[in-house]
Structures are given as C-alpha cells and as structure tokens.
Short mmCIF file of C-alpha atoms in Angstrom, two decimals:
data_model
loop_
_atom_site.label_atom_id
_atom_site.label_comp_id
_atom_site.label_asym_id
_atom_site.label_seq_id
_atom_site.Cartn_x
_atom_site.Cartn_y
_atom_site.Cartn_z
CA UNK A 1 130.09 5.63 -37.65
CA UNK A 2 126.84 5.94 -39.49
CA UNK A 3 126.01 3.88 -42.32
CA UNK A 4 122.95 4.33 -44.66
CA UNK A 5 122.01 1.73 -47.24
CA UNK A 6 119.65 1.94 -49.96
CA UNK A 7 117.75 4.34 -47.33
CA UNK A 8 114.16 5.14 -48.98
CA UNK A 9 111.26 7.62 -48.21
CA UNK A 10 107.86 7.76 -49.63
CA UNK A 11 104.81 9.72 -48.43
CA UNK A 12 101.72 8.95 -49.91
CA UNK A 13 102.24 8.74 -53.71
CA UNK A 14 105.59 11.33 -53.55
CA UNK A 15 109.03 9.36 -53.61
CA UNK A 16 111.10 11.78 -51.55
CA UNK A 17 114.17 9.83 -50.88
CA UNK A 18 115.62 7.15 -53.07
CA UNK A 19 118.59 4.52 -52.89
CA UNK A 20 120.42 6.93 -50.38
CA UNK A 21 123.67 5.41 -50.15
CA UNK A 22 125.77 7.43 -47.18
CA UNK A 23 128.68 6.96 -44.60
CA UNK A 24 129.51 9.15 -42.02
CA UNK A 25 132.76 8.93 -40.59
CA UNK A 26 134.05 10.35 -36.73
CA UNK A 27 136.56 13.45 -38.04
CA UNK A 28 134.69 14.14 -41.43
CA UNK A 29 132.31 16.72 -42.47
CA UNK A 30 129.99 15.67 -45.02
CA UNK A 31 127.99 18.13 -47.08
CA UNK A 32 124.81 17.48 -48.80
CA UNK A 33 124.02 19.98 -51.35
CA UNK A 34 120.77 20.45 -54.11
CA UNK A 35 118.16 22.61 -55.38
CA UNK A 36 115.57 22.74 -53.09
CA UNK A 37 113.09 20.17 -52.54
CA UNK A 38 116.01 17.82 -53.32
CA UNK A 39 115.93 15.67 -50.04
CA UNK A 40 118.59 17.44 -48.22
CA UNK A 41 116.35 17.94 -45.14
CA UNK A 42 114.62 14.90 -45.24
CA UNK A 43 117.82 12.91 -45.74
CA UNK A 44 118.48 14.40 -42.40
CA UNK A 45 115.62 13.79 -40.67
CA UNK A 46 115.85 9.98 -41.67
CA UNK A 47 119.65 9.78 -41.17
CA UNK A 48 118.58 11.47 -37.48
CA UNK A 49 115.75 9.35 -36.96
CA UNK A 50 113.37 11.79 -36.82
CA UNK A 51 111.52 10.59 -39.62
CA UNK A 52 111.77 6.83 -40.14
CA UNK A 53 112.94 5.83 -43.63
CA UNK A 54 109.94 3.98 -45.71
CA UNK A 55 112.63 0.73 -46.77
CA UNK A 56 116.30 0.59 -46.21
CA UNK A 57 119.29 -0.08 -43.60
CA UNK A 58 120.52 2.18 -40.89
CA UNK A 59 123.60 1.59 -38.82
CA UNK A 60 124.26 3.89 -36.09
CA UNK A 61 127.32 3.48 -34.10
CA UNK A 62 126.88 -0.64 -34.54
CA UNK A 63 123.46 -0.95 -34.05
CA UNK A 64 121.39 -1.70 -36.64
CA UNK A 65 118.30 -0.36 -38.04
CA UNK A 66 116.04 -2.37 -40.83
CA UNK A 67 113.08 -0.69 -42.39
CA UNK A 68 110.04 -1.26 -42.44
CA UNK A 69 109.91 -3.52 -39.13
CA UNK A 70 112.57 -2.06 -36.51
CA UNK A 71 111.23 0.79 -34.36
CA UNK A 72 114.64 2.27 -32.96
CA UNK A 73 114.55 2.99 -29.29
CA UNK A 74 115.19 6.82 -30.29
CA UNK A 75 116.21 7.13 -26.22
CA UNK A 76 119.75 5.13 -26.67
CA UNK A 77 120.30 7.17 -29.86
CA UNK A 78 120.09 10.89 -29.15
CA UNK A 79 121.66 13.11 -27.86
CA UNK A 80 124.68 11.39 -29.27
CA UNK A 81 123.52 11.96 -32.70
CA UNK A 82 121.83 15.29 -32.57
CA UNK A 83 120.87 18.13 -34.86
CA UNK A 84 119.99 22.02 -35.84
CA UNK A 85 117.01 22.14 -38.13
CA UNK A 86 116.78 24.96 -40.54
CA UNK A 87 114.11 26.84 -38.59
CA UNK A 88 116.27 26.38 -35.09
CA UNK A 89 113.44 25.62 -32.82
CA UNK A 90 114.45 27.59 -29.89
CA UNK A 91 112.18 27.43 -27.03
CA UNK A 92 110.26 31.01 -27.19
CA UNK A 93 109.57 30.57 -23.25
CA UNK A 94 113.25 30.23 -22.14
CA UNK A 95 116.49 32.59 -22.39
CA UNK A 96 119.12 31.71 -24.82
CA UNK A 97 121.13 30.42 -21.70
CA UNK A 98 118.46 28.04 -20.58
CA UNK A 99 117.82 26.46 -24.23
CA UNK A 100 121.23 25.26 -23.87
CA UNK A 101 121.35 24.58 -19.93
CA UNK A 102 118.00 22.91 -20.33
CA UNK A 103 119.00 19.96 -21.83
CA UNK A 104 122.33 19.66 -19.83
CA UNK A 105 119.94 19.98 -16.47
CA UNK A 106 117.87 16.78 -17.65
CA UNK A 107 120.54 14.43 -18.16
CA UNK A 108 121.92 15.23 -14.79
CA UNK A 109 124.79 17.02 -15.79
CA UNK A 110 126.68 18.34 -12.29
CA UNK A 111 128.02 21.15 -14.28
CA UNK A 112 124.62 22.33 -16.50
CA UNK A 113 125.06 25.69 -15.88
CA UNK A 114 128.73 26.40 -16.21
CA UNK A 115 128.73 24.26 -19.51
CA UNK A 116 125.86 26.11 -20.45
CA UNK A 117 127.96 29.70 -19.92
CA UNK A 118 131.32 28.41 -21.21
CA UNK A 119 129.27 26.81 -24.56
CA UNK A 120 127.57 29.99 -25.16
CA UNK A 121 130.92 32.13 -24.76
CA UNK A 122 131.94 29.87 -27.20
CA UNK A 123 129.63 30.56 -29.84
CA UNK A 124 130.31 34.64 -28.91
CA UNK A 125 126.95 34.98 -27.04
CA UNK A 126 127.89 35.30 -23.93
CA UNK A 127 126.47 39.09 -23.75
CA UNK A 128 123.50 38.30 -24.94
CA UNK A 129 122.43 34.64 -22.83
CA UNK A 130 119.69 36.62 -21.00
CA UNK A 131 117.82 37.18 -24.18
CA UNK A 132 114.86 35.35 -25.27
CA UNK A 133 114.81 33.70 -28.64
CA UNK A 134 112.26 36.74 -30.24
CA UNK A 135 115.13 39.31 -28.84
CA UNK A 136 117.77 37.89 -30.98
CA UNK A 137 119.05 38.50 -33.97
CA UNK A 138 118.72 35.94 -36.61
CA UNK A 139 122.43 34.97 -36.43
CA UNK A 140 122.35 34.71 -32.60
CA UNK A 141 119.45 32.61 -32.72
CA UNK A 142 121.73 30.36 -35.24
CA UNK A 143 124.60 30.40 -33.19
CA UNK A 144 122.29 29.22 -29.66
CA UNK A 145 120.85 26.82 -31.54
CA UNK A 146 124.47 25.30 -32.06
CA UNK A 147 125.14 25.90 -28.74
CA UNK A 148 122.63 24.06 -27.16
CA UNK A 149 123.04 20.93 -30.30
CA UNK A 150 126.88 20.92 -28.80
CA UNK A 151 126.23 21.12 -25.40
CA UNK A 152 126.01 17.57 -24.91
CA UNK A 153 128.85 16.33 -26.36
CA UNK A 154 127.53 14.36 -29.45
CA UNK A 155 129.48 12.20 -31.45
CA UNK A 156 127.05 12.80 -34.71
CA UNK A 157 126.12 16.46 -35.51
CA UNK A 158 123.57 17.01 -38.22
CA UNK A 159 123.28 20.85 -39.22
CA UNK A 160 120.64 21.61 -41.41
CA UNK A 161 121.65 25.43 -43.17
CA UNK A 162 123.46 26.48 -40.23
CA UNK A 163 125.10 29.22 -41.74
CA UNK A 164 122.34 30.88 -43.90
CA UNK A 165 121.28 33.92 -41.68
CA UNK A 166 124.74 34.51 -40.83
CA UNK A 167 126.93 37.79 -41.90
CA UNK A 168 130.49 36.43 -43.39
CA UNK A 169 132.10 37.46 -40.06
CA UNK A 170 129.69 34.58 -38.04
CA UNK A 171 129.88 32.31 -40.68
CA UNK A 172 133.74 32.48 -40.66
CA UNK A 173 133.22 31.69 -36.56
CA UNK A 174 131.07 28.93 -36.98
CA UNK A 175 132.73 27.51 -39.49
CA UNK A 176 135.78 27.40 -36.96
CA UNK A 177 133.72 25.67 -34.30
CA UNK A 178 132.77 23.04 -36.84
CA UNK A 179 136.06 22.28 -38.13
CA UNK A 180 137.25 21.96 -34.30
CA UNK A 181 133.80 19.69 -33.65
CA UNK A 182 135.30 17.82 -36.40
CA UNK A 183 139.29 17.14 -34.68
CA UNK A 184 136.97 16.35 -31.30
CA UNK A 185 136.20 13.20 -33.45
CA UNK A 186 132.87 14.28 -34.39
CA UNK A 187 131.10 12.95 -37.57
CA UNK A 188 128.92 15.58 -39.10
CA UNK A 189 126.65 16.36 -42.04
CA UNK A 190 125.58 19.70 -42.97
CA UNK A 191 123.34 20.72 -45.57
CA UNK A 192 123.82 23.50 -47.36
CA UNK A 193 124.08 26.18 -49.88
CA UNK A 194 127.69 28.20 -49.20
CA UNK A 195 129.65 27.01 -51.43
CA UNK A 196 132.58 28.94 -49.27
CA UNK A 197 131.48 26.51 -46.28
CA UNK A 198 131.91 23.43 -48.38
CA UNK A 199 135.23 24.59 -50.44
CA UNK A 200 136.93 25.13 -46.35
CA UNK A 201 135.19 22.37 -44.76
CA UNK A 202 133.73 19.55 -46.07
CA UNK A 203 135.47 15.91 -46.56
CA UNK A 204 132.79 14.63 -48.75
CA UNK A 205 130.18 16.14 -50.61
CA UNK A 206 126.66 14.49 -51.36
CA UNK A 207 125.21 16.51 -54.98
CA UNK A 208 120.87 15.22 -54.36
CA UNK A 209 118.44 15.74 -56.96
CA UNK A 210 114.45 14.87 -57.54
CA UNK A 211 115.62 12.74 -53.77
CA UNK A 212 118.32 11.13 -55.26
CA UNK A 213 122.16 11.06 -54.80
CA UNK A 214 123.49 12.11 -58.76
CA UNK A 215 126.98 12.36 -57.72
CA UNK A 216 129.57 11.74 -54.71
CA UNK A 217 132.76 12.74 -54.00
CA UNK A 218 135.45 14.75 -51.95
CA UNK A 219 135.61 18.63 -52.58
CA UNK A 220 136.71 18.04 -56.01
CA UNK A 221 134.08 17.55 -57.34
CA UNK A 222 133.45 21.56 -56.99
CA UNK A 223 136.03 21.95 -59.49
CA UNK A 224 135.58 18.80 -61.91
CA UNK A 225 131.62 17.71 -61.13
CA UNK A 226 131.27 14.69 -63.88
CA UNK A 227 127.46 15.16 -64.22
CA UNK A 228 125.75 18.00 -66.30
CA UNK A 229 122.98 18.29 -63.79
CA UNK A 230 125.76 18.95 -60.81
CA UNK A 231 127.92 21.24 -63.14
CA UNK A 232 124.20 23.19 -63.86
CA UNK A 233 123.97 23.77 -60.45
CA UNK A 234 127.72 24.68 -59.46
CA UNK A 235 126.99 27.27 -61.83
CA UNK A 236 123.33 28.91 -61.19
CA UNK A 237 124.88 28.88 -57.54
CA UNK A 238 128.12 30.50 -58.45
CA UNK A 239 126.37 33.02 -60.46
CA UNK A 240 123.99 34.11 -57.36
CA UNK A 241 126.29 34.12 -55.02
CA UNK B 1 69.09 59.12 -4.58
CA UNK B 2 72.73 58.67 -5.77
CA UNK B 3 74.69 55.82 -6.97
CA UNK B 4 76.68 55.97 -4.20
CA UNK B 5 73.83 56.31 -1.87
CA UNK B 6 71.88 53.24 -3.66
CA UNK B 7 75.36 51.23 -2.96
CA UNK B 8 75.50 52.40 0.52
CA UNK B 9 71.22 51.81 1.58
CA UNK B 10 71.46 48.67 -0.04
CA UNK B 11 75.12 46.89 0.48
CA UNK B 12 73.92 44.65 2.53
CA UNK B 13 71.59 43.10 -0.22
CA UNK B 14 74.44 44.26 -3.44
CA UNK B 15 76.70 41.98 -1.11
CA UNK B 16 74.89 39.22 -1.02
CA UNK B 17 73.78 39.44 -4.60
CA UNK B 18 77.77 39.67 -5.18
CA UNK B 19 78.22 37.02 -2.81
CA UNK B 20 75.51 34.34 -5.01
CA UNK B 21 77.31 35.74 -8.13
CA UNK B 22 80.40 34.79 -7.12
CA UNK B 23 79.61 31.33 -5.86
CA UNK B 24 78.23 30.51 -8.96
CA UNK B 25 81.33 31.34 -10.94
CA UNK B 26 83.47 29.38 -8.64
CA UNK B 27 81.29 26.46 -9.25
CA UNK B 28 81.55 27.05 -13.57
CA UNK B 29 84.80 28.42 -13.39
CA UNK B 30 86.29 25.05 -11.60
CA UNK B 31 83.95 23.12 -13.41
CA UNK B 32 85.16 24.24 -16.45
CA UNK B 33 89.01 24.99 -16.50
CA UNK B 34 89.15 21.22 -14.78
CA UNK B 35 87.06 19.14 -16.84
CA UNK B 36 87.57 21.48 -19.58
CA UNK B 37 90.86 20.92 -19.71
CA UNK B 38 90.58 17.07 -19.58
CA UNK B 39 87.93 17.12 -22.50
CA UNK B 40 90.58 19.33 -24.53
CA UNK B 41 93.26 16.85 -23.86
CA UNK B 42 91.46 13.85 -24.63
CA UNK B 43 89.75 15.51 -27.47
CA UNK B 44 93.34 16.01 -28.68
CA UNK B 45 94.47 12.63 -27.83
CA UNK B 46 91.34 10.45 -29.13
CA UNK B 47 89.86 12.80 -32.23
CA UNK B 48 87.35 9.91 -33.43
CA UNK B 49 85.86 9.12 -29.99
CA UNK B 50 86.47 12.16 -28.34
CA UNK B 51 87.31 14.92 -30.68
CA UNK B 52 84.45 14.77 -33.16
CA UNK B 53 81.76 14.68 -30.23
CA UNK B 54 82.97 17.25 -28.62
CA UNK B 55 83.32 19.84 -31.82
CA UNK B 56 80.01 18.89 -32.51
CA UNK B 57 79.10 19.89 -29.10
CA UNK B 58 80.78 23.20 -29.05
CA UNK B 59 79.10 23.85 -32.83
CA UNK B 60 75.85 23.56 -31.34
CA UNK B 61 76.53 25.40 -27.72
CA UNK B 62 77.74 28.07 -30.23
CA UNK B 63 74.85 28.10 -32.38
CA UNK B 64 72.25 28.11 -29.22
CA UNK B 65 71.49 31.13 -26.73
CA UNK B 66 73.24 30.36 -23.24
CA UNK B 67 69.40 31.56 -22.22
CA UNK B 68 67.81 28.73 -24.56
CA UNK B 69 70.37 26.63 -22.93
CA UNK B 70 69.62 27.50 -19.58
CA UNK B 71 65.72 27.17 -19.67
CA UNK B 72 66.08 24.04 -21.52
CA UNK B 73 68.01 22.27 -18.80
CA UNK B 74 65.91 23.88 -16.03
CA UNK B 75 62.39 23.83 -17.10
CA UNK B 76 62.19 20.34 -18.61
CA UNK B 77 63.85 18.73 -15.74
CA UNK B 78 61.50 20.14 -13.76
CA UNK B 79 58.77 18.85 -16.04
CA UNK B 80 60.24 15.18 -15.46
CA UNK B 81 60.10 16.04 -11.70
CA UNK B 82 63.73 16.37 -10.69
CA UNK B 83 63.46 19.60 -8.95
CA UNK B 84 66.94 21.08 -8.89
CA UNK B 85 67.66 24.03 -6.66
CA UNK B 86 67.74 27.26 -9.53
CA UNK B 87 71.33 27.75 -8.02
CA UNK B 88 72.37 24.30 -9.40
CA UNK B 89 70.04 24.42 -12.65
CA UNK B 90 72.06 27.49 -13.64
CA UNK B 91 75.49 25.90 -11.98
CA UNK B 92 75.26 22.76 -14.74
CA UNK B 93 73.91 24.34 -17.84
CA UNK B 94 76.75 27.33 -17.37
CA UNK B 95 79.27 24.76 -16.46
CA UNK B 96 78.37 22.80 -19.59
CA UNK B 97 79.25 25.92 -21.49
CA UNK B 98 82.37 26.69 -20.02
CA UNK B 99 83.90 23.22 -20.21
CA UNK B 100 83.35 23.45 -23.62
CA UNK B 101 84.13 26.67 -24.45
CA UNK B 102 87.65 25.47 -21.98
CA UNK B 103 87.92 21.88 -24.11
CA UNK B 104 87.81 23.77 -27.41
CA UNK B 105 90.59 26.56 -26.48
CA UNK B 106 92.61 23.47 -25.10
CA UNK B 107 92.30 21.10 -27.72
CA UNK B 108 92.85 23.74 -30.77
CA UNK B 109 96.01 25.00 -28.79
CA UNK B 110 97.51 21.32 -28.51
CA UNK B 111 96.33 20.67 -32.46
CA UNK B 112 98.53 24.17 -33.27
CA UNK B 113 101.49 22.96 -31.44
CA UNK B 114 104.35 22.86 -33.28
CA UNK B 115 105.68 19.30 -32.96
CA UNK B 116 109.14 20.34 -33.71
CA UNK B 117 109.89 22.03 -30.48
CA UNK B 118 109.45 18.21 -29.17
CA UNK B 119 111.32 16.73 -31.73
CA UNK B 120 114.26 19.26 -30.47
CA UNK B 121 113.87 18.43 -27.06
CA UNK B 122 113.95 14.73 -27.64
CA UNK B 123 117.12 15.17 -29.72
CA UNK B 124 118.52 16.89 -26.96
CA UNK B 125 118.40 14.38 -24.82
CA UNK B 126 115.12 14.95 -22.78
CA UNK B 127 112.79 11.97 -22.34
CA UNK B 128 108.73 12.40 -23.46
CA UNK B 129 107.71 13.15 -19.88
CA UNK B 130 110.70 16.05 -19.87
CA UNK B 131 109.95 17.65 -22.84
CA UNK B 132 105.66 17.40 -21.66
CA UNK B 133 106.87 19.14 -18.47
CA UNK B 134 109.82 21.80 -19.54
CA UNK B 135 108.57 22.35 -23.24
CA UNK B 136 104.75 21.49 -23.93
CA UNK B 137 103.31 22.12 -21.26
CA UNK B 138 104.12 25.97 -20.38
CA UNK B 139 104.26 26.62 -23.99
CA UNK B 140 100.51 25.85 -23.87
CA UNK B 141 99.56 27.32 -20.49
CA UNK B 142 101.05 30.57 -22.16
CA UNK B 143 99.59 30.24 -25.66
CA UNK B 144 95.69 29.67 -23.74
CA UNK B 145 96.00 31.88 -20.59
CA UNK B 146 94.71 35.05 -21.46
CA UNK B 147 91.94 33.36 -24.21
CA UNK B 148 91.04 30.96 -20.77
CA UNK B 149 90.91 33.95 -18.84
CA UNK B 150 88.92 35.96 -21.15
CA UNK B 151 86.04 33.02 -21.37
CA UNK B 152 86.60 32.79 -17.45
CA UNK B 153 85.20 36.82 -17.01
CA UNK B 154 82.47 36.04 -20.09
CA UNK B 155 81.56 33.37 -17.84
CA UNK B 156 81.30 35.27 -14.78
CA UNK B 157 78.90 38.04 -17.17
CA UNK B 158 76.17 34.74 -18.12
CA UNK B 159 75.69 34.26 -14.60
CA UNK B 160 73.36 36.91 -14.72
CA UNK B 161 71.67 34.74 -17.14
CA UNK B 162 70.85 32.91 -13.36
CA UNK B 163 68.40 35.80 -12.48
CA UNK B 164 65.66 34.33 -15.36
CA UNK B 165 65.23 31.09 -12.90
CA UNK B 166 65.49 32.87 -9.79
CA UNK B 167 69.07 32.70 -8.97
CA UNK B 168 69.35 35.55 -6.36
CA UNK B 169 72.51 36.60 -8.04
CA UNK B 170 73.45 40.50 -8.33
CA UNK B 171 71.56 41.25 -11.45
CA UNK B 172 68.42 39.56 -9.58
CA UNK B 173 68.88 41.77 -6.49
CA UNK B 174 69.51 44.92 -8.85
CA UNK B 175 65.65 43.93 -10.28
CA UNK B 176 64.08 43.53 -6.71
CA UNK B 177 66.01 47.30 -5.06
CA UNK B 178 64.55 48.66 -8.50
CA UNK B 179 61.42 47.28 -7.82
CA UNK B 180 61.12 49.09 -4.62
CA UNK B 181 62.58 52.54 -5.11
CA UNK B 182 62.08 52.53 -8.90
CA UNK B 183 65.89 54.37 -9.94
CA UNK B 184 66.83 52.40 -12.90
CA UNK B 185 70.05 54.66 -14.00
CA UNK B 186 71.57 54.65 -10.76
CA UNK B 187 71.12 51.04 -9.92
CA UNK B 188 71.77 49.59 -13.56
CA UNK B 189 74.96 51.50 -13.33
CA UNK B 190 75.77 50.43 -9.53
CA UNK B 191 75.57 47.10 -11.12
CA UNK B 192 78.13 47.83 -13.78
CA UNK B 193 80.39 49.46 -11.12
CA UNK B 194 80.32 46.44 -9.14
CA UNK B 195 81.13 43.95 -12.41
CA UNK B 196 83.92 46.42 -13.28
CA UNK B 197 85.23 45.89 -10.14
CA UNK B 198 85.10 42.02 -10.07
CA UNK B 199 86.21 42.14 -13.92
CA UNK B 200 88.55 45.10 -14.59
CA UNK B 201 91.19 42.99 -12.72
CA UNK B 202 90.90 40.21 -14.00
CA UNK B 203 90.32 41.05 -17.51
CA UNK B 204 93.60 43.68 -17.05
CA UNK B 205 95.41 40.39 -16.17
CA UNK B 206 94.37 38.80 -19.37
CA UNK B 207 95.82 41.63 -21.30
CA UNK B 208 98.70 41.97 -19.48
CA UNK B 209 99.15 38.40 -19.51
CA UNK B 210 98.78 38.44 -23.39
CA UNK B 211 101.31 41.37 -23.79
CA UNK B 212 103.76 39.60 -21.55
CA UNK B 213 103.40 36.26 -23.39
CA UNK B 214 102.43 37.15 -26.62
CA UNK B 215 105.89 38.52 -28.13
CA UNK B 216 107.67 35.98 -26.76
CA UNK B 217 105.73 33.30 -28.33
CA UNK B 218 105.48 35.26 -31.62
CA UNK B 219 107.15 32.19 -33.02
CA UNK B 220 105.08 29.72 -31.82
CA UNK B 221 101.75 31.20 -33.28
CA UNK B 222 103.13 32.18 -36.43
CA UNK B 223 103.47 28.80 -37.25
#
C-alpha cells in the first residue's frame, strides 16, 4: 500500500503540489485527472520518487518516507513501484524487444528473454519486437513502454497518459491489461484525460487543480462532482471529446 | 611529367612524407579522443572547477589561428631554450587543440542528455552503473561519433600546419619535390589524391555512421 500525507512540492517560488492527501490500495486503480499544469505528473513523479516531495510523509509498502530529511534508498523501492511517463522514454539504441528484456537481463532474471517475448505478445507486439523505437507507431511505442513497466512484476504501476496516442481499438486492449494488472493485486494510478478509461476502470478518482486535490471520490463523482470547478471541467472535457 | 608519374619518381619520399603525417595524427588523435574525453567528462561532472576553464579554453582556441597557436608554442619555447624536436612542437600544440575540440563535443553531448532515459532505467530496476553501461553510455558514443570523427580527419588536415616548423610531413615533402622539378599542379594535386585517400574513408565512415545513428536517435536530439 502507498500512503501520501500532506505530500508538498515547491520549486523556487512556484507551489506545484499542495496538501496531497492519497492512498493507493493493491487491486485499485486510481485516476488523477485536471487541466493541465494541475500536478498530475508531478504528483507522480513524487508518489514514484522520482522527484522528492519539498515537505510531507510517504509510506511505501511500510516503509516510511519523511520530507525534508529522509533520502529513500530508491534501489529497495523500484522496480516494485514503477512507471510510464507521458513521453515513454524508450531507449532509441535498442529494439522494442530489448527495452523490455533489458531490464529483465539486469536483475538476473533466468527467463529475460522468453518473458520479454511472452510480455510483448501480450501487449499485441509481438510482430513488430524487432523494431526500433523511431520505427514504431505512436501506439506501439505506448504499448512497449507498458511492456517493459510490466515486465518485472511490480506491485505499484504508475501510468502517466498511457492511453493518449492510442486508436479506441488499443485503448480498449490496454485498458484490459490494466484491469487484469489490477486482479494480479496491483495498485495503480493513472493520470489521465479519457474519461471512457476512468468511467470502465478506475476505483477512485483524484479531480487536481492549481496542484491541489479539489475533490475525491469513487467514479461517481463523474456523474454527481460536488464542486463547480470539477463539474467545469467534466464538462469542457465532455464537450471535446 | 604526370601526376601519376610525380607519384611514381617520388613514392619513396610521398611515403615517407605520408608516413610523418600519419605519426603525427596518431600522436593528436590519441592524445585527444583520450584526454579529451576525460576533460569532457569532468568538465561535465565539476562545471565550476572544470567546466568554466575549459569553455574558456575552447573560446579562445576557437578565436586563435591553429598557425598562431602553433608558432606560439614552438618559437617561444625555443626562446626560453627548451628545444623541442619540430615533430613534438607541432605534436603538443595540435594535441592541445584536439583535446579540446574532443572535451567540448563530450561535455555538450553529456549536458544534452536527456536525464529521463536514466530515470527509466533506474525505475526499471537497473542500478547507476547499469544504466551508465546499457543506456548512457552508447547513447553518447552514438550521439558524438561521427562529430568525433569529423574533428579526428580536420585534425589529420592541421598537420600540415607541421610543415611551417619543419615537420617533414607530406605537405613539407610536396614543397621540397616542387622545389626541384618546379610542377606545382601535378604535385599540389598528388597531394590532394593522397589526403583523399587517407580521408575519403574515414570521413565516408562519419557519414555513414551519422546516417546509421542519426534516425534512430532522432528522439534523443530532438530533445
């Protein structure tokens, strides 16, 4: 289980992130939805420790992070809470296959290459493995990018718009892989924009504004959101999409 | 007389011309890709003590003639009565140029790196040393290779910078067979036959090397 407490992020003079309040619990999908510049991605990168938070509390699978002061040892943390940035970061220099066997090869994993194979069939890429990230499309980099974040068998899953350059087809097959990531046990958070993803799959959904959380709640909150500011932006995204 | 007939008289002395020509570059070339390299990396590592230093130095190596350079290093010492061999004058103040020239291409390439791709590879799984060896480090060797190889053949084209302190490099025994049979065309273009030769390789490898490279890393420049 994750749990983040009065989690806080400033850089420079900019408050980014502010009183973030979270928990993330194995089996649920959490979404975190917002306009942009809301904190969505940088509540990820501080719930991922990727960024450290400026002030605030981090438990991660019973260990406990206080900040400022504790440096996390990042080592005993990931890969069992890993996560797919917006922009994928794919190695450019290796195939499709080897961004996901890579990182099966360096933790010593017997079966790297097999996994690798059978994870990338998964994801429907199996045709294409011997491609290099530039020779894929944008879905198919999407889709190895989840491959190689699943790979290693996390038990925390951040996804950061996974579904955005996908056609409805591929999102309809990720969104499959995520809801069975989720009965594996798996606590994940996804940010995004598809109101379609959130309505099928999400547990709880986290509505961030100006870096703060305005309102909480299961999917519900699609249908009745309490706050003007959520029900203004339930609608501009309704209306676009 | 020919080119080809110039070539053929006077192999013997084009050979060993060649042959000086050559030794030189090995001597800048290693000089500078190796403690070029370093310099980059430290450059990168330690920007106040390191980095600033060595931009200024590259400004100013920039700004001055490789020929001002050269006769500077060479004639003063001389003045000061350390006597280097010419061969040696022109090896340090070349090799001076290259490792900079190297240290700059290095250390702008590691400043340009996208610090994501590491962030992914430590969230994979892979320790710092892992994602240096699998991630960094070929991304970089790919991004610099045909730019290194590029300043490698310019390099190789200042040596005959050498002939000005009485290197007897090619361009110097080009001078002393036109001295004697007084065929500037043909010899001057002898001499550009024979740098084609040594450079049309290895400058084809640069290109190809940037071709090769260069799409697949579209990503990592763009950023």
């Amino acid at each position: 289980m994750i749990v983040a407490r009065n989690i806080k992020k400033v850089a420079g003079n900019a408050t980014l992130l502010d009183d973030i309040n979270l928990e993330l619990r194995p089996g649920s999908i959490t979404a975190v939805i917002g306009p942009s510049g809301a904190g969505k991605t940088m509540t990820l990168r501080c719930l991922t420790l990727v960024d450290l938070p400026t002030s605030g509390e981090l438990a991660i699978n019973g260990s406990t992070f206080r900040f400022p002061g504790d440096e996390p040892d990042t080592s005993r943390v990931w890969p069992h809470l890993t996560a797919v940035f917006q922009q994928l970061f794919l190695w450019p220099h290796l195939t499709l296959f080897e961004n996901v066997a890579l990182p099966l090869r360096t933790v010593g994993r017997h079966d790297a290459d097999a996994r690798a194979r059978a994870m990338l069939a998964r994801v429907g890429l199996d045709g294409v493995s011997g491609h290099y990230p530039n020779e894929a499309s944008g879905g198919e980099r999407q889709r190895a990018a989840l491959a190689r974040a699943i790979a290693l068998e996390p038990r925390y899953l951040f996804l950061d718009e996974i579904t955005s350059n996908l056609d409805v087809e591929s999102a309809g097959g990720v969104l499959e892989i995520i809801r069975s990531l989720k009965s594996d046990g798996l606590a994940i958070l996804v940010v995004t924009h598809s109101l379609h993803f959130i309505a099928n799959a999400a547990d709880a959904i986290v509505f961030l504004d100006h870096g703060r959380i305005v309102e909480a709640g299961g999917p519900e909150i699609l249908r009745e959101a309490k706050t003007p500011r959520l029900q203004k932006f339930l609608s501009v995204i309704r209306a676009t999409h | 007389m020919s080119i080809f007939e110039i070539i053929a008289a006077y192999h013997s002395a084009f050979l060993s011309g060649l042959l000086t020509t050559l030794k030189l570059s090995t001597v800048i070339w290693s000089a500078g890709v190796t403690v070029g390299a370093l310099l980059g990396v430290m450059a990168h590592r330690q920007p106040n003590i390191l980095g600033i230093p060595t931009k200024t130095a590259s400004f100013i190596m920039g700004s001055v003639p490789v020929l001002v350079f050269l006769f500077w290093l060479h004639f003063p010492l001389a003045e000061l009565g350390l006597r280097l061999p010419p061969f040696w004058s022109a090896s340090i103040a070349l090799s001076v140029v290259n490792i900079l020239a190297v240290a700059d291409i290095v250390r702008h390439a590691l400043e340009e790196f996208p610090q994501e791709y590491l962030v992914v590879a430590r969230i994979s799984g892979l320790t710092r040393n892992q994602a240096l060896r699998h991630i960094q480090f070929p991304l970089i060797i790919r991004h610099i290779l045909p730019a290194l190889i590029t300043t490698q053949v310019t390099m190789l084209q200042a040596t005959l910078f050498a002939s000005l302190i009485s290197v007897d490099e090619i361009f110097r025994t080009a001078q002393s067979i036109n001295a004697r049979i007084y065929r500037p065309i043909q010899i001057y273009t002898a001499l550009g036959i024979l740098f084609l030769l040594v450079c049309g390789p290895i400058q084809g490898l640069a290109l190809f090397l940037k071709h090769r490279f260069g799409r697949k890393l579209a990503e990592l420049t763009s950023r």
